[in-house]
């Protein structure tokens, strides 16, 4: 129901509506437009714009289509995590997403070296990305220290920033310092509306439900990140 093109069209407030709906699927089926707007802390006009971008004339039509969508998904009976991953793999087959991957692949192809940045789980994936692309004869390194000194631009160097939320302060600060020295910045984030995504020259977003343990430890699936890194690598070959 929510294609990559639709998700990409949502602004920050509309994305809040989307995430609330996906996290409260059963409740939303019976909510009025006013109740939904109040729950998300947005206006009813924002909800209506969300519905129209989702291909519906209004909230009533959206609620009917959403119920049908939930019934279809229920009949498939996939596990929740698998459902999200399958949705991601369906999204990346779209022409728009494939074009974004192709453009970024060419940027990476013409780079003499790659620098991966990220901390925590994203930092581990940054190390994996650096090793993976090094195996493809593309000199790569990973920087996890947010205070790593950055001076003049190394010629034809591309920075790839990884962050689930796209709001990690240390990663944004490091990415911004690279931008100030005219490095090309590519980011892979969960949402295109995040600060890091907007800061980047190029962004790939995967739109899965973010999951935290004790409101602190991020356990959001990273399958999309690995897939995107390896897809770019395979296209290079």
CSV table of C-alpha atoms in Angstrom, one decimal:
chain,number,residue,atom,x,y,z
A,1,UNK,CA,0.0,0.0,0.0
A,2,UNK,CA,2.9,2.3,0.8
A,3,UNK,CA,5.3,2.2,-2.2
A,4,UNK,CA,8.7,3.7,-2.1
A,5,UNK,CA,7.5,6.7,-4.2
A,6,UNK,CA,4.7,7.4,-1.7
A,7,UNK,CA,7.0,7.2,1.3
A,8,UNK,CA,9.5,9.5,-0.4
A,9,UNK,CA,6.8,12.1,-0.9
A,10,UNK,CA,5.8,12.3,2.8
A,11,UNK,CA,7.1,15.4,4.6
A,12,UNK,CA,8.2,15.2,8.3
A,13,UNK,CA,4.6,15.5,9.7
A,14,UNK,CA,3.2,13.1,7.3
A,15,UNK,CA,5.9,10.6,8.1
A,16,UNK,CA,4.9,10.9,11.8
A,17,UNK,CA,1.3,9.9,10.7
A,18,UNK,CA,2.7,6.9,8.7
A,19,UNK,CA,4.8,5.6,11.6
A,20,UNK,CA,1.9,6.0,14.1
A,21,UNK,CA,-0.4,4.1,11.7
A,22,UNK,CA,2.1,1.2,11.2
A,23,UNK,CA,2.7,0.9,14.9
A,24,UNK,CA,-1.0,1.0,15.8
A,25,UNK,CA,-2.6,-0.9,12.9
A,26,UNK,CA,-5.5,-2.4,14.8
A,27,UNK,CA,-6.5,0.8,16.6
A,28,UNK,CA,-6.3,3.0,13.5
A,29,UNK,CA,-9.0,0.9,11.8
A,30,UNK,CA,-11.6,2.4,14.2
A,31,UNK,CA,-10.2,5.9,14.7
A,32,UNK,CA,-11.8,9.0,13.4
A,33,UNK,CA,-9.6,11.5,11.5
A,34,UNK,CA,-9.7,13.8,14.6
A,35,UNK,CA,-8.7,11.0,16.9
A,36,UNK,CA,-5.8,10.1,14.7
A,37,UNK,CA,-4.7,13.7,14.3
A,38,UNK,CA,-4.8,14.2,18.1
A,39,UNK,CA,-2.9,10.9,18.7
A,40,UNK,CA,-0.1,12.0,16.3
A,41,UNK,CA,-0.2,15.7,17.5
A,42,UNK,CA,-0.8,17.0,14.0
A,43,UNK,CA,-3.7,18.8,12.3
A,44,UNK,CA,-6.5,17.0,10.4
A,45,UNK,CA,-5.3,18.8,7.3
A,46,UNK,CA,-1.9,16.9,7.7
A,47,UNK,CA,-3.8,13.6,7.9
A,48,UNK,CA,-5.8,14.5,4.8
A,49,UNK,CA,-2.6,15.4,2.8
A,50,UNK,CA,-1.2,12.0,4.0
A,51,UNK,CA,-4.3,10.2,2.7
A,52,UNK,CA,-4.1,12.0,-0.7
A,53,UNK,CA,-0.5,11.2,-1.1
A,54,UNK,CA,-1.4,7.6,-0.3
A,55,UNK,CA,-3.7,7.5,-3.3
A,56,UNK,CA,-7.0,8.1,-1.5
A,57,UNK,CA,-9.6,10.9,-1.9
A,58,UNK,CA,-10.1,11.3,1.8
A,59,UNK,CA,-9.8,9.7,5.2
A,60,UNK,CA,-12.8,7.4,4.8
A,61,UNK,CA,-11.4,5.9,1.6
A,62,UNK,CA,-8.0,5.5,3.2
A,63,UNK,CA,-9.5,3.7,6.2
A,64,UNK,CA,-11.3,1.2,3.9
A,65,UNK,CA,-8.2,0.6,1.8
A,66,UNK,CA,-6.1,0.2,5.0
A,67,UNK,CA,-8.5,-2.4,6.4
A,68,UNK,CA,-8.3,-4.3,3.1
A,69,UNK,CA,-4.5,-4.0,3.2
A,70,UNK,CA,-4.4,-5.4,6.7
A,71,UNK,CA,-6.6,-8.3,5.7
A,72,UNK,CA,-4.4,-9.2,2.8
A,73,UNK,CA,-1.3,-9.1,5.0
A,74,UNK,CA,-3.1,-11.2,7.7
A,75,UNK,CA,-3.8,-13.9,5.0
A,76,UNK,CA,-0.2,-14.0,4.1
A,77,UNK,CA,0.7,-14.8,7.8
A,78,UNK,CA,4.3,-13.7,7.7
A,79,UNK,CA,6.2,-12.8,10.9
A,80,UNK,CA,6.2,-9.1,11.6
A,81,UNK,CA,10.0,-8.7,11.0
A,82,UNK,CA,9.8,-10.8,7.8
A,83,UNK,CA,6.8,-8.6,6.6
A,84,UNK,CA,8.9,-5.5,7.0
A,85,UNK,CA,11.9,-7.0,5.2
A,86,UNK,CA,9.7,-8.3,2.4
A,87,UNK,CA,8.2,-4.8,2.1
A,88,UNK,CA,11.7,-3.3,1.8
A,89,UNK,CA,12.7,-5.8,-0.9
A,90,UNK,CA,9.5,-5.0,-2.8
A,91,UNK,CA,10.3,-1.3,-2.5
A,92,UNK,CA,13.8,-1.5,-3.9
A,93,UNK,CA,12.4,-3.1,-7.1
A,94,UNK,CA,10.7,0.2,-8.0
A,95,UNK,CA,12.2,2.1,-10.9
A,96,UNK,CA,12.8,5.2,-8.7
A,97,UNK,CA,14.8,3.2,-6.1
A,98,UNK,CA,16.8,1.3,-8.7
A,99,UNK,CA,17.7,4.7,-10.3
A,100,UNK,CA,18.9,6.0,-7.0
A,101,UNK,CA,21.1,3.0,-6.5
A,102,UNK,CA,22.5,3.3,-10.0
A,103,UNK,CA,23.4,6.9,-9.5
A,104,UNK,CA,25.1,6.3,-6.2
A,105,UNK,CA,27.0,3.3,-7.7
A,106,UNK,CA,28.5,5.6,-10.3
A,107,UNK,CA,29.5,8.1,-7.7
A,108,UNK,CA,31.3,5.2,-5.8
A,109,UNK,CA,32.8,3.9,-9.0
A,110,UNK,CA,34.6,7.2,-9.7
A,111,UNK,CA,35.9,7.6,-6.1
A,112,UNK,CA,39.5,6.7,-5.5
A,113,UNK,CA,38.7,5.8,-1.9
A,114,UNK,CA,35.7,5.4,0.4
A,115,UNK,CA,35.4,6.5,4.1
A,116,UNK,CA,32.6,4.9,6.1
A,117,UNK,CA,31.4,6.6,9.2
A,118,UNK,CA,29.0,5.4,11.9
A,119,UNK,CA,28.9,4.4,15.6
A,120,UNK,CA,27.3,1.6,17.5
A,121,UNK,CA,25.7,-1.0,15.3
A,122,UNK,CA,26.1,1.3,12.3
A,123,UNK,CA,29.8,1.5,13.2
A,124,UNK,CA,30.1,-2.2,12.9
A,125,UNK,CA,28.4,-2.2,9.6
A,126,UNK,CA,30.7,0.6,8.5
A,127,UNK,CA,33.6,-1.7,9.2
A,128,UNK,CA,32.0,-4.4,7.2
A,129,UNK,CA,31.4,-2.0,4.4
A,130,UNK,CA,35.0,-0.9,4.4
A,131,UNK,CA,36.2,-4.5,4.2
A,132,UNK,CA,33.6,-5.5,1.6
A,133,UNK,CA,34.6,-2.7,-0.8
A,134,UNK,CA,38.3,-3.2,-0.2
A,135,UNK,CA,37.7,-6.8,-1.4
A,136,UNK,CA,36.4,-5.2,-4.6
A,137,UNK,CA,39.7,-3.3,-5.1
A,138,UNK,CA,38.1,0.0,-3.8
A,139,UNK,CA,40.4,1.3,-1.1
A,140,UNK,CA,38.2,1.9,1.9
A,141,UNK,CA,38.5,2.8,5.6
A,142,UNK,CA,36.2,3.2,8.6
A,143,UNK,CA,36.1,6.1,11.0
A,144,UNK,CA,34.2,5.6,14.3
A,145,UNK,CA,35.9,8.4,16.3
A,146,UNK,CA,33.6,11.5,16.1
A,147,UNK,CA,36.5,13.7,16.9
A,148,UNK,CA,38.8,12.3,14.1
A,149,UNK,CA,40.7,15.3,12.6
A,150,UNK,CA,39.6,16.3,9.1
A,151,UNK,CA,41.6,18.8,7.1
A,152,UNK,CA,41.8,19.3,3.3
A,153,UNK,CA,39.7,17.2,0.9
A,154,UNK,CA,41.4,14.1,-0.3
A,155,UNK,CA,40.9,14.1,-4.0
A,156,UNK,CA,38.0,11.9,-5.3
A,157,UNK,CA,37.1,10.6,-1.8
A,158,UNK,CA,33.5,9.7,-1.0
A,159,UNK,CA,32.1,9.5,2.5
A,160,UNK,CA,29.4,6.9,3.3
A,161,UNK,CA,27.5,7.6,6.5
A,162,UNK,CA,25.4,4.9,8.2
A,163,UNK,CA,22.8,5.7,10.8
A,164,UNK,CA,19.4,4.2,11.5
A,165,UNK,CA,17.7,7.3,12.9
A,166,UNK,CA,19.8,9.8,11.0
A,167,UNK,CA,19.8,11.9,14.1
A,168,UNK,CA,22.8,10.6,16.0
A,169,UNK,CA,24.6,13.8,17.0
A,170,UNK,CA,28.1,12.5,16.7
A,171,UNK,CA,27.6,11.1,13.2
A,172,UNK,CA,25.9,14.3,12.0
A,173,UNK,CA,28.8,16.4,13.4
A,174,UNK,CA,31.4,14.2,11.7
A,175,UNK,CA,29.4,14.2,8.4
A,176,UNK,CA,29.0,18.0,8.6
A,177,UNK,CA,32.8,18.4,9.0
A,178,UNK,CA,33.4,16.3,5.9
A,179,UNK,CA,30.8,18.4,4.0
A,180,UNK,CA,32.6,21.6,5.1
A,181,UNK,CA,35.7,20.2,3.4
A,182,UNK,CA,33.8,19.5,0.1
A,183,UNK,CA,33.7,15.7,0.4
A,184,UNK,CA,30.8,14.0,-1.4
A,185,UNK,CA,28.5,12.5,1.3
A,186,UNK,CA,26.3,9.5,0.8
A,187,UNK,CA,24.0,8.3,3.6
A,188,UNK,CA,22.0,5.2,4.3
A,189,UNK,CA,19.3,5.9,6.9
A,190,UNK,CA,15.9,4.6,7.8
A,191,UNK,CA,14.1,7.8,6.9
A,192,UNK,CA,14.7,10.3,4.2
A,193,UNK,CA,13.3,13.1,6.4
A,194,UNK,CA,16.2,12.7,8.9
A,195,UNK,CA,18.8,15.4,9.5
A,196,UNK,CA,21.6,13.2,8.1
A,197,UNK,CA,19.7,12.3,5.0
A,198,UNK,CA,19.0,16.0,4.3
A,199,UNK,CA,22.6,16.9,4.9
A,200,UNK,CA,23.8,14.3,2.3
A,201,UNK,CA,24.4,14.7,-1.4
A,202,UNK,CA,22.8,11.3,-1.9
A,203,UNK,CA,20.6,9.2,0.4
A,204,UNK,CA,19.1,5.7,0.4
A,205,UNK,CA,16.3,5.1,3.0
A,206,UNK,CA,14.7,1.8,3.8
A,207,UNK,CA,11.7,2.6,6.0
A,208,UNK,CA,11.3,-0.1,8.6
A,209,UNK,CA,10.0,0.2,12.2
A,210,UNK,CA,12.6,1.4,14.5
A,211,UNK,CA,12.9,-0.8,17.7
A,212,UNK,CA,14.5,0.2,20.9
A,213,UNK,CA,15.2,-1.8,24.1
A,214,UNK,CA,14.7,0.3,27.2
A,215,UNK,CA,14.3,3.3,25.0
A,216,UNK,CA,18.1,3.2,24.5
A,217,UNK,CA,19.5,0.2,22.6
A,218,UNK,CA,18.6,0.1,18.9
A,219,UNK,CA,17.7,-3.4,17.6
A,220,UNK,CA,16.1,-2.2,14.3
A,221,UNK,CA,16.8,-4.8,11.6
A,222,UNK,CA,20.0,-4.0,9.6
A,223,UNK,CA,19.3,-6.4,6.7
A,224,UNK,CA,18.4,-3.5,4.4
A,225,UNK,CA,21.7,-1.8,5.0
A,226,UNK,CA,23.7,-4.9,4.2
A,227,UNK,CA,21.7,-5.5,1.1
A,228,UNK,CA,22.2,-1.9,-0.1
A,229,UNK,CA,25.9,-2.0,0.5
A,230,UNK,CA,26.3,-5.4,-1.2
A,231,UNK,CA,24.1,-4.4,-4.1
A,232,UNK,CA,26.2,-1.3,-4.8
A,233,UNK,CA,29.3,-3.5,-4.6
A,234,UNK,CA,27.9,-6.1,-7.0
A,235,UNK,CA,27.0,-3.4,-9.5
A,236,UNK,CA,30.6,-2.1,-9.3
A,237,UNK,CA,31.7,-5.5,-10.6
